[in-house]
mmCIF file with all atom_site columns, C-alpha atoms in Angstrom:
data_model
loop_
_atom_site.group_PDB
_atom_site.id
_atom_site.type_symbol
_atom_site.label_atom_id
_atom_site.label_alt_id
_atom_site.label_comp_id
_atom_site.label_asym_id
_atom_site.label_entity_id
_atom_site.label_seq_id
_atom_site.pdbx_PDB_ins_code
_atom_site.Cartn_x
_atom_site.Cartn_y
_atom_site.Cartn_z
_atom_site.occupancy
_atom_site.B_iso_or_equiv
_atom_site.pdbx_formal_charge
_atom_site.auth_seq_id
_atom_site.auth_comp_id
_atom_site.auth_asym_id
_atom_site.auth_atom_id
_atom_site.pdbx_PDB_model_num
ATOM 1   C CA . MET A 1 1   ? 3.489   0.564   21.125  1.00 75.00 ? 1   MET A CA 1
ATOM 2   C CA . ALA A 1 2   ? 4.382   4.256   20.709  1.00 92.00 ? 2   ALA A CA 1
ATOM 3   C CA . LEU A 1 3   ? 0.723   5.307   20.512  1.00 96.00 ? 3   LEU A CA 1
ATOM 4   C CA . LEU A 1 4   ? -0.069  3.249   23.604  1.00 96.00 ? 4   LEU A CA 1
ATOM 5   C CA . GLN A 1 5   ? 2.675   5.084   25.473  1.00 95.00 ? 5   GLN A CA 1
ATOM 6   C CA . ASP A 1 6   ? 1.431   8.437   24.213  1.00 97.00 ? 6   ASP A CA 1
ATOM 7   C CA . LEU A 1 7   ? -2.131  7.782   25.387  1.00 97.00 ? 7   LEU A CA 1
ATOM 8   C CA . ASN A 1 8   ? -1.364  6.285   28.786  1.00 95.00 ? 8   ASN A CA 1
ATOM 9   C CA . GLY A 1 9   ? -2.475  8.772   31.400  1.00 92.00 ? 9   GLY A CA 1
ATOM 10  C CA . LEU A 1 10  ? -4.506  10.892  28.967  1.00 97.00 ? 10  LEU A CA 1
ATOM 11  C CA . ALA A 1 11  ? -6.960  13.071  30.884  1.00 96.00 ? 11  ALA A CA 1
ATOM 12  C CA . PRO A 1 12  ? -10.566 11.764  30.690  1.00 96.00 ? 12  PRO A CA 1
ATOM 13  C CA . THR A 1 13  ? -11.812 14.988  29.079  1.00 95.00 ? 13  THR A CA 1
ATOM 14  C CA . LYS A 1 14  ? -9.296  14.685  26.231  1.00 98.00 ? 14  LYS A CA 1
ATOM 15  C CA . TRP A 1 15  ? -10.775 11.489  24.786  1.00 98.00 ? 15  TRP A CA 1
ATOM 16  C CA . GLN A 1 16  ? -13.625 13.424  23.184  1.00 97.00 ? 16  GLN A CA 1
ATOM 17  C CA . THR A 1 17  ? -11.244 15.741  21.324  1.00 98.00 ? 17  THR A CA 1
ATOM 18  C CA . SER A 1 18  ? -12.096 15.885  17.617  1.00 98.00 ? 18  SER A CA 1
ATOM 19  C CA . SER A 1 19  ? -9.515  13.983  15.605  1.00 98.00 ? 19  SER A CA 1
ATOM 20  C CA . LEU A 1 20  ? -8.187  14.873  12.156  1.00 96.00 ? 20  LEU A CA 1
ATOM 21  C CA . CYS A 1 21  ? -10.445 12.111  10.813  1.00 94.00 ? 21  CYS A CA 1
ATOM 22  C CA . VAL A 1 22  ? -13.697 13.970  10.150  1.00 91.00 ? 22  VAL A CA 1
ATOM 23  C CA . GLY A 1 23  ? -16.593 12.737  12.278  1.00 94.00 ? 23  GLY A CA 1
ATOM 24  C CA . TRP A 1 24  ? -14.494 10.789  14.784  1.00 97.00 ? 24  TRP A CA 1
ATOM 25  C CA . ASP A 1 25  ? -13.037 11.851  18.111  1.00 98.00 ? 25  ASP A CA 1
ATOM 26  C CA . VAL A 1 26  ? -9.715  10.422  19.297  1.00 98.00 ? 26  VAL A CA 1
ATOM 27  C CA . HIS A 1 27  ? -11.460 7.641   21.234  1.00 98.00 ? 27  HIS A CA 1
ATOM 28  C CA . GLN A 1 28  ? -13.266 6.495   18.095  1.00 98.00 ? 28  GLN A CA 1
ATOM 29  C CA . VAL A 1 29  ? -10.045 6.503   16.044  1.00 98.00 ? 29  VAL A CA 1
ATOM 30  C CA . LEU A 1 30  ? -8.446  4.262   18.675  1.00 98.00 ? 30  LEU A CA 1
ATOM 31  C CA . ALA A 1 31  ? -11.447 1.919   18.479  1.00 97.00 ? 31  ALA A CA 1
ATOM 32  C CA . HIS A 1 32  ? -10.970 1.788   14.697  1.00 95.00 ? 32  HIS A CA 1
ATOM 33  C CA . LEU A 1 33  ? -7.347  0.744   15.191  1.00 95.00 ? 33  LEU A CA 1
ATOM 34  C CA . VAL A 1 34  ? -8.486  -2.047  17.521  1.00 94.00 ? 34  VAL A CA 1
ATOM 35  C CA . ASP A 1 35  ? -11.017 -3.186  14.946  1.00 91.00 ? 35  ASP A CA 1
ATOM 36  C CA . ALA A 1 36  ? -8.480  -3.123  12.112  1.00 88.00 ? 36  ALA A CA 1
ATOM 37  C CA . ALA A 1 37  ? -6.033  -5.212  14.140  1.00 87.00 ? 37  ALA A CA 1
ATOM 38  C CA . CYS A 1 38  ? -8.737  -7.816  14.818  1.00 82.00 ? 38  CYS A CA 1
ATOM 39  C CA . THR A 1 39  ? -9.932  -8.082  11.210  1.00 78.00 ? 39  THR A CA 1
ATOM 40  C CA . THR A 1 40  ? -8.908  -11.219 9.335   1.00 63.00 ? 40  THR A CA 1
ATOM 41  C CA . ARG A 1 41  ? -8.883  -11.600 5.566   1.00 60.00 ? 41  ARG A CA 1
ATOM 42  C CA . LEU A 1 42  ? -11.951 -13.836 5.558   1.00 59.00 ? 42  LEU A CA 1
ATOM 43  C CA . GLY A 1 43  ? -13.723 -11.691 8.124   1.00 62.00 ? 43  GLY A CA 1
ATOM 44  C CA . PHE A 1 44  ? -13.076 -8.559  6.087   1.00 61.00 ? 44  PHE A CA 1
ATOM 45  C CA . ILE A 1 45  ? -14.731 -10.041 3.012   1.00 61.00 ? 45  ILE A CA 1
ATOM 46  C CA . GLY A 1 46  ? -17.797 -11.106 4.992   1.00 63.00 ? 46  GLY A CA 1
ATOM 47  C CA . ARG A 1 47  ? -18.130 -7.697  6.613   1.00 68.00 ? 47  ARG A CA 1
ATOM 48  C CA . LEU A 1 48  ? -17.736 -5.876  3.335   1.00 63.00 ? 48  LEU A CA 1
ATOM 49  C CA . VAL A 1 49  ? -20.520 -7.930  1.787   1.00 62.00 ? 49  VAL A CA 1
ATOM 50  C CA . ALA A 1 50  ? -22.723 -7.253  4.818   1.00 65.00 ? 50  ALA A CA 1
ATOM 51  C CA . SER A 1 51  ? -22.104 -3.503  4.470   1.00 64.00 ? 51  SER A CA 1
ATOM 52  C CA . GLY A 1 52  ? -23.071 -3.503  0.804   1.00 74.00 ? 52  GLY A CA 1
ATOM 53  C CA . PHE A 1 53  ? -19.421 -2.861  -0.168  1.00 62.00 ? 53  PHE A CA 1
ATOM 54  C CA . ASP A 1 54  ? -19.565 0.489   1.630   1.00 67.00 ? 54  ASP A CA 1
ATOM 55  C CA . PHE A 1 55  ? -16.150 0.995   3.290   1.00 68.00 ? 55  PHE A CA 1
ATOM 56  C CA . ASP A 1 56  ? -17.380 3.896   5.425   1.00 73.00 ? 56  ASP A CA 1
ATOM 57  C CA . LYS A 1 57  ? -20.323 1.878   6.719   1.00 79.00 ? 57  LYS A CA 1
ATOM 58  C CA . ASP A 1 58  ? -18.064 -1.066  7.484   1.00 73.00 ? 58  ASP A CA 1
ATOM 59  C CA . ASN A 1 59  ? -15.624 1.172   9.367   1.00 80.00 ? 59  ASN A CA 1
ATOM 60  C CA . ALA A 1 60  ? -18.462 2.712   11.382  1.00 82.00 ? 60  ALA A CA 1
ATOM 61  C CA . THR A 1 61  ? -19.706 -0.767  12.299  1.00 85.00 ? 61  THR A CA 1
ATOM 62  C CA . GLY A 1 62  ? -16.224 -1.745  13.459  1.00 85.00 ? 62  GLY A CA 1
ATOM 63  C CA . VAL A 1 63  ? -15.870 1.365   15.612  1.00 92.00 ? 63  VAL A CA 1
ATOM 64  C CA . THR A 1 64  ? -19.230 0.717   17.263  1.00 91.00 ? 64  THR A CA 1
ATOM 65  C CA . LYS A 1 65  ? -18.175 -2.867  17.990  1.00 93.00 ? 65  LYS A CA 1
ATOM 66  C CA . GLU A 1 66  ? -14.837 -1.967  19.592  1.00 94.00 ? 66  GLU A CA 1
ATOM 67  C CA . LEU A 1 67  ? -15.712 1.313   21.350  1.00 96.00 ? 67  LEU A CA 1
ATOM 68  C CA . ARG A 1 68  ? -15.911 0.798   25.119  1.00 97.00 ? 68  ARG A CA 1
ATOM 69  C CA . ALA A 1 69  ? -17.815 3.119   27.443  1.00 96.00 ? 69  ALA A CA 1
ATOM 70  C CA . ASP A 1 70  ? -14.560 3.742   29.323  1.00 97.00 ? 70  ASP A CA 1
ATOM 71  C CA . PRO A 1 71  ? -11.701 4.902   27.065  1.00 98.00 ? 71  PRO A CA 1
ATOM 72  C CA . GLN A 1 72  ? -9.247  3.131   29.352  1.00 97.00 ? 72  GLN A CA 1
ATOM 73  C CA . GLU A 1 73  ? -10.911 -0.153  28.425  1.00 97.00 ? 73  GLU A CA 1
ATOM 74  C CA . THR A 1 74  ? -10.517 0.670   24.728  1.00 98.00 ? 74  THR A CA 1
ATOM 75  C CA . LEU A 1 75  ? -6.862  1.473   25.416  1.00 97.00 ? 75  LEU A CA 1
ATOM 76  C CA . ALA A 1 76  ? -6.468  -1.893  27.169  1.00 97.00 ? 76  ALA A CA 1
ATOM 77  C CA . ALA A 1 77  ? -8.049  -3.608  24.140  1.00 96.00 ? 77  ALA A CA 1
ATOM 78  C CA . PHE A 1 78  ? -5.575  -1.767  21.913  1.00 96.00 ? 78  PHE A CA 1
ATOM 79  C CA . ALA A 1 79  ? -2.681  -3.003  24.070  1.00 96.00 ? 79  ALA A CA 1
ATOM 80  C CA . ALA A 1 80  ? -4.010  -6.556  23.773  1.00 94.00 ? 80  ALA A CA 1
ATOM 81  C CA . VAL A 1 81  ? -4.026  -6.548  19.950  1.00 91.00 ? 81  VAL A CA 1
ATOM 82  C CA . LEU A 1 82  ? -0.653  -4.896  19.346  1.00 88.00 ? 82  LEU A CA 1
ATOM 83  C CA . GLY A 1 83  ? 1.013   -8.238  18.687  1.00 80.00 ? 83  GLY A CA 1
ATOM 84  C CA . ARG A 1 84  ? -1.588  -9.566  16.263  1.00 75.00 ? 84  ARG A CA 1
ATOM 85  C CA . THR A 1 85  ? -0.538  -10.341 12.703  1.00 67.00 ? 85  THR A CA 1
ATOM 86  C CA . SER A 1 86  ? -4.007  -10.741 11.171  1.00 66.00 ? 86  SER A CA 1
ATOM 87  C CA . THR A 1 87  ? -4.777  -8.237  8.464   1.00 65.00 ? 87  THR A CA 1
ATOM 88  C CA . PRO A 1 88  ? -7.428  -7.429  5.855   1.00 65.00 ? 88  PRO A CA 1
ATOM 89  C CA . PRO A 1 89  ? -6.603  -8.547  2.280   1.00 59.00 ? 89  PRO A CA 1
ATOM 90  C CA . ALA A 1 90  ? -4.357  -5.615  1.404   1.00 65.00 ? 90  ALA A CA 1
ATOM 91  C CA . PRO A 1 91  ? -0.600  -5.047  1.010   1.00 69.00 ? 91  PRO A CA 1
ATOM 92  C CA . LEU A 1 92  ? 1.276   -4.838  4.306   1.00 73.00 ? 92  LEU A CA 1
ATOM 93  C CA . ALA A 1 93  ? 2.245   -1.243  3.506   1.00 81.00 ? 93  ALA A CA 1
ATOM 94  C CA . THR A 1 94  ? -1.364  -0.308  4.247   1.00 84.00 ? 94  THR A CA 1
ATOM 95  C CA . ARG A 1 95  ? -0.685  -1.156  7.905   1.00 86.00 ? 95  ARG A CA 1
ATOM 96  C CA . LEU A 1 96  ? 2.030   1.497   7.917   1.00 91.00 ? 96  LEU A CA 1
ATOM 97  C CA . VAL A 1 97  ? -0.366  3.997   6.351   1.00 93.00 ? 97  VAL A CA 1
ATOM 98  C CA . GLU A 1 98  ? -2.976  3.209   9.008   1.00 91.00 ? 98  GLU A CA 1
ATOM 99  C CA . ALA A 1 99  ? -0.477  3.493   11.841  1.00 92.00 ? 99  ALA A CA 1
ATOM 100 C CA . PHE A 1 100 ? 1.000   6.798   10.680  1.00 96.00 ? 100 PHE A CA 1
ATOM 101 C CA . VAL A 1 101 ? -2.183  8.541   9.532   1.00 96.00 ? 101 VAL A CA 1
ATOM 102 C CA . HIS A 1 102 ? -4.449  7.434   12.361  1.00 97.00 ? 102 HIS A CA 1
ATOM 103 C CA . GLY A 1 103 ? -1.642  7.960   14.849  1.00 97.00 ? 103 GLY A CA 1
ATOM 104 C CA . GLU A 1 104 ? -1.426  11.584  13.744  1.00 98.00 ? 104 GLU A CA 1
ATOM 105 C CA . ASP A 1 105 ? -5.234  11.824  13.610  1.00 98.00 ? 105 ASP A CA 1
ATOM 106 C CA . ILE A 1 106 ? -5.008  11.340  17.359  1.00 98.00 ? 106 ILE A CA 1
ATOM 107 C CA . ARG A 1 107 ? -1.726  13.006  18.266  1.00 98.00 ? 107 ARG A CA 1
ATOM 108 C CA . ARG A 1 108 ? -1.956  16.337  16.457  1.00 97.00 ? 108 ARG A CA 1
ATOM 109 C CA . PRO A 1 109 ? -5.228  17.536  18.017  1.00 98.00 ? 109 PRO A CA 1
ATOM 110 C CA . LEU A 1 110 ? -3.830  16.489  21.415  1.00 98.00 ? 110 LEU A CA 1
ATOM 111 C CA . LEU A 1 111 ? -0.550  18.356  20.701  1.00 97.00 ? 111 LEU A CA 1
ATOM 112 C CA . ILE A 1 112 ? 1.493   15.177  21.124  1.00 97.00 ? 112 ILE A CA 1
ATOM 113 C CA . GLY A 1 113 ? 4.667   15.125  19.043  1.00 95.00 ? 113 GLY A CA 1
ATOM 114 C CA . ARG A 1 114 ? 6.208   11.947  17.653  1.00 95.00 ? 114 ARG A CA 1
ATOM 115 C CA . ASP A 1 115 ? 9.201   11.327  15.389  1.00 94.00 ? 115 ASP A CA 1
ATOM 116 C CA . TYR A 1 116 ? 9.046   8.563   12.775  1.00 94.00 ? 116 TYR A CA 1
ATOM 117 C CA . ARG A 1 117 ? 11.692  6.691   10.822  1.00 94.00 ? 117 ARG A CA 1
ATOM 118 C CA . ALA A 1 118 ? 11.910  8.429   7.473   1.00 94.00 ? 118 ALA A CA 1
ATOM 119 C CA . ALA A 1 119 ? 12.357  5.184   5.538   1.00 93.00 ? 119 ALA A CA 1
ATOM 120 C CA . HIS A 1 120 ? 9.134   3.753   6.967   1.00 95.00 ? 120 HIS A CA 1
ATOM 121 C CA . VAL A 1 121 ? 7.170   6.905   6.201   1.00 96.00 ? 121 VAL A CA 1
ATOM 122 C CA . ALA A 1 122 ? 8.596   6.858   2.664   1.00 96.00 ? 122 ALA A CA 1
ATOM 123 C CA . THR A 1 123 ? 7.329   3.286   2.206   1.00 95.00 ? 123 THR A CA 1
ATOM 124 C CA . ALA A 1 124 ? 3.860   4.265   3.397   1.00 96.00 ? 124 ALA A CA 1
ATOM 125 C CA . LEU A 1 125 ? 3.758   7.414   1.266   1.00 96.00 ? 125 LEU A CA 1
ATOM 126 C CA . ALA A 1 126 ? 4.937   5.636   -1.886  1.00 96.00 ? 126 ALA A CA 1
ATOM 127 C CA . HIS A 1 127 ? 2.259   2.975   -1.475  1.00 94.00 ? 127 HIS A CA 1
ATOM 128 C CA . HIS A 1 128 ? -0.456  5.523   -0.735  1.00 95.00 ? 128 HIS A CA 1
ATOM 129 C CA . LEU A 1 129 ? 0.403   7.476   -3.862  1.00 96.00 ? 129 LEU A CA 1
ATOM 130 C CA . LYS A 1 130 ? -0.045  4.343   -5.979  1.00 94.00 ? 130 LYS A CA 1
ATOM 131 C CA . THR A 1 131 ? -3.484  3.670   -4.498  1.00 91.00 ? 131 THR A CA 1
ATOM 132 C CA . GLY A 1 132 ? -6.596  5.349   -5.896  1.00 89.00 ? 132 GLY A CA 1
ATOM 133 C CA . THR A 1 133 ? -8.831  7.479   -3.690  1.00 85.00 ? 133 THR A CA 1
ATOM 134 C CA . LYS A 1 134 ? -11.658 5.002   -4.317  1.00 79.00 ? 134 LYS A CA 1
ATOM 135 C CA . PHE A 1 135 ? -9.688  2.563   -2.177  1.00 77.00 ? 135 PHE A CA 1
ATOM 136 C CA . GLY A 1 136 ? -8.602  5.112   0.413   1.00 80.00 ? 136 GLY A CA 1
ATOM 137 C CA . GLY A 1 137 ? -5.373  6.178   -1.292  1.00 86.00 ? 137 GLY A CA 1
ATOM 138 C CA . GLY A 1 138 ? -4.053  9.503   -2.522  1.00 90.00 ? 138 GLY A CA 1
ATOM 139 C CA . ARG A 1 139 ? -3.116  8.953   -6.168  1.00 92.00 ? 139 ARG A CA 1
ATOM 140 C CA . GLU A 1 140 ? -5.632  11.384  -7.671  1.00 91.00 ? 140 GLU A CA 1
ATOM 141 C CA . THR A 1 141 ? -5.044  13.975  -4.945  1.00 90.00 ? 141 THR A CA 1
ATOM 142 C CA . ALA A 1 142 ? -1.367  14.153  -5.876  1.00 93.00 ? 142 ALA A CA 1
ATOM 143 C CA . GLU A 1 143 ? -1.874  14.331  -9.636  1.00 92.00 ? 143 GLU A CA 1
ATOM 144 C CA . GLY A 1 144 ? -0.441  17.510  -11.153 1.00 91.00 ? 144 GLY A CA 1
ATOM 145 C CA . SER A 1 145 ? 2.068   18.012  -8.332  1.00 95.00 ? 145 SER A CA 1
ATOM 146 C CA . ARG A 1 146 ? 5.646   16.996  -7.726  1.00 97.00 ? 146 ARG A CA 1
ATOM 147 C CA . LEU A 1 147 ? 5.875   15.983  -4.070  1.00 97.00 ? 147 LEU A CA 1
ATOM 148 C CA . VAL A 1 148 ? 9.313   16.291  -2.498  1.00 97.00 ? 148 VAL A CA 1
ATOM 149 C CA . GLY A 1 149 ? 10.154  15.041  0.990   1.00 97.00 ? 149 GLY A CA 1
ATOM 150 C CA . THR A 1 150 ? 12.434  17.377  2.904   1.00 95.00 ? 150 THR A CA 1
ATOM 151 C CA . ASP A 1 151 ? 13.489  14.744  5.451   1.00 93.00 ? 151 ASP A CA 1
ATOM 152 C CA . ASP A 1 152 ? 14.587  12.032  2.999   1.00 89.00 ? 152 ASP A CA 1
ATOM 153 C CA . GLU A 1 153 ? 15.370  11.544  -0.688  1.00 89.00 ? 153 GLU A CA 1
ATOM 154 C CA . PHE A 1 154 ? 11.779  11.202  -1.808  1.00 95.00 ? 154 PHE A CA 1
ATOM 155 C CA . SER A 1 155 ? 10.024  12.650  -4.810  1.00 96.00 ? 155 SER A CA 1
ATOM 156 C CA . HIS A 1 156 ? 6.896   11.687  -6.706  1.00 96.00 ? 156 HIS A CA 1
ATOM 157 C CA . GLY A 1 157 ? 5.054   12.949  -9.742  1.00 94.00 ? 157 GLY A CA 1
ATOM 158 C CA . ALA A 1 158 ? 5.478   15.849  -12.123 1.00 94.00 ? 158 ALA A CA 1
ATOM 159 C CA . GLY A 1 159 ? 4.194   19.392  -12.015 1.00 94.00 ? 159 GLY A CA 1
ATOM 160 C CA . GLN A 1 160 ? 4.482   22.276  -9.618  1.00 95.00 ? 160 GLN A CA 1
ATOM 161 C CA . GLU A 1 161 ? 6.556   21.402  -6.587  1.00 97.00 ? 161 GLU A CA 1
ATOM 162 C CA . VAL A 1 162 ? 5.180   20.804  -3.093  1.00 97.00 ? 162 VAL A CA 1
ATOM 163 C CA . ARG A 1 163 ? 7.861   20.310  -0.448  1.00 97.00 ? 163 ARG A CA 1
ATOM 164 C CA . GLY A 1 164 ? 7.549   19.216  3.147   1.00 97.00 ? 164 GLY A CA 1
ATOM 165 C CA . PRO A 1 165 ? 8.203   16.498  5.737   1.00 97.00 ? 165 PRO A CA 1
ATOM 166 C CA . MET A 1 166 ? 6.963   13.166  4.417   1.00 97.00 ? 166 MET A CA 1
ATOM 167 C CA . ILE A 1 167 ? 4.558   12.658  7.323   1.00 97.00 ? 167 ILE A CA 1
ATOM 168 C CA . ASP A 1 168 ? 2.849   15.918  6.332   1.00 97.00 ? 168 ASP A CA 1
ATOM 169 C CA . LEU A 1 169 ? 2.731   14.889  2.673   1.00 97.00 ? 169 LEU A CA 1
ATOM 170 C CA . LEU A 1 170 ? 1.178   11.572  3.728   1.00 97.00 ? 170 LEU A CA 1
ATOM 171 C CA . LEU A 1 171 ? -1.448  13.318  5.833   1.00 96.00 ? 171 LEU A CA 1
ATOM 172 C CA . ALA A 1 172 ? -2.203  15.772  3.040   1.00 95.00 ? 172 ALA A CA 1
ATOM 173 C CA . VAL A 1 173 ? -2.785  13.101  0.379   1.00 94.00 ? 173 VAL A CA 1
ATOM 174 C CA . SER A 1 174 ? -4.956  11.302  2.946   1.00 93.00 ? 174 SER A CA 1
ATOM 175 C CA . GLY A 1 175 ? -7.208  14.358  3.037   1.00 91.00 ? 175 GLY A CA 1
ATOM 176 C CA . ARG A 1 176 ? -6.062  15.656  6.408   1.00 92.00 ? 176 ARG A CA 1
ATOM 177 C CA . PRO A 1 177 ? -5.428  19.345  7.107   1.00 88.00 ? 177 PRO A CA 1
ATOM 178 C CA . VAL A 1 178 ? -1.769  20.293  7.414   1.00 88.00 ? 178 VAL A CA 1
ATOM 179 C CA . GLN A 1 179 ? -0.576  23.211  9.507   1.00 89.00 ? 179 GLN A CA 1
ATOM 180 C CA . ALA A 1 180 ? 0.226   26.349  7.525   1.00 85.00 ? 180 ALA A CA 1
ATOM 181 C CA . GLY A 1 181 ? 3.882   26.604  6.632   1.00 91.00 ? 181 GLY A CA 1
ATOM 182 C CA . ARG A 1 182 ? 4.579   22.865  6.832   1.00 95.00 ? 182 ARG A CA 1
ATOM 183 C CA . LEU A 1 183 ? 4.308   22.571  3.049   1.00 97.00 ? 183 LEU A CA 1
ATOM 184 C CA . THR A 1 184 ? 6.104   24.980  0.722   1.00 97.00 ? 184 THR A CA 1
ATOM 185 C CA . GLY A 1 185 ? 6.535   25.480  -3.022  1.00 97.00 ? 185 GLY A CA 1
ATOM 186 C CA . GLU A 1 186 ? 4.658   26.995  -5.933  1.00 96.00 ? 186 GLU A CA 1
ATOM 187 C CA . GLY A 1 187 ? 2.338   23.995  -6.107  1.00 95.00 ? 187 GLY A CA 1
ATOM 188 C CA . VAL A 1 188 ? 0.892   24.348  -2.594  1.00 95.00 ? 188 VAL A CA 1
ATOM 189 C CA . PRO A 1 189 ? -2.221  26.435  -3.498  1.00 93.00 ? 189 PRO A CA 1
ATOM 190 C CA . GLY A 1 190 ? -3.409  24.011  -6.176  1.00 91.00 ? 190 GLY A CA 1
ATOM 191 C CA . PHE A 1 191 ? -2.493  20.985  -4.075  1.00 92.00 ? 191 PHE A CA 1
ATOM 192 C CA . THR A 1 192 ? -4.376  22.176  -1.018  1.00 89.00 ? 192 THR A CA 1
ATOM 193 C CA . ALA A 1 193 ? -7.376  23.131  -3.182  1.00 88.00 ? 193 ALA A CA 1
ATOM 194 C CA . ARG A 1 194 ? -7.567  19.546  -4.450  1.00 85.00 ? 194 ARG A CA 1
ATOM 195 C CA . ILE A 1 195 ? -7.408  18.247  -0.890  1.00 84.00 ? 195 ILE A CA 1
ATOM 196 C CA . ALA A 1 196 ? -10.220 20.560  0.187   1.00 81.00 ? 196 ALA A CA 1
ATOM 197 C CA . ALA A 1 197 ? -12.344 19.461  -2.773  1.00 77.00 ? 197 ALA A CA 1
ATOM 198 C CA . GLY A 1 198 ? -12.101 15.847  -1.623  1.00 73.00 ? 198 GLY A CA 1
ATOM 199 C CA . PRO A 1 199 ? -12.024 12.653  -3.705  1.00 65.00 ? 199 PRO A CA 1
#
């Protein structure tokens, strides 16, 4: 609901703004969120088989399917699926990860600010750090660092410390760029180098 509110009235020229998700503009990220909300457990398995078990290919297919010529129509489709409870065969915490990361994929390039409940971000971050990069998580990215949330009592791992708001830590371990100065600590150079190197 919050993202719908943030995007209502967005200027037509802004929909082509590059998102934080490499290769997608903000309109395409929204289409991905529509697709994810429409995907059932059984449907996900069938699509994954059809894509040759290539997650990126499957995601691209879903975006193509849900992307309307008029961004306002994609936004209307997003509004229509907000109440759906269908989900791919993955822990429910992945829905939080999707909402936070893709929400910021859209908001940050558009300079739209949004506050999140720290406890919910902590749940998403903890799950993401347990999930391997092969499955879209950030476990390997965080290895060798101690991540400390500055907006809640959250810490993970061992090694040189990286401190920052949990939403920024979540974006970082998801491979997204984080604004300079948002993360601090002696472990930042090595941590950001691992992010830049990719999975």
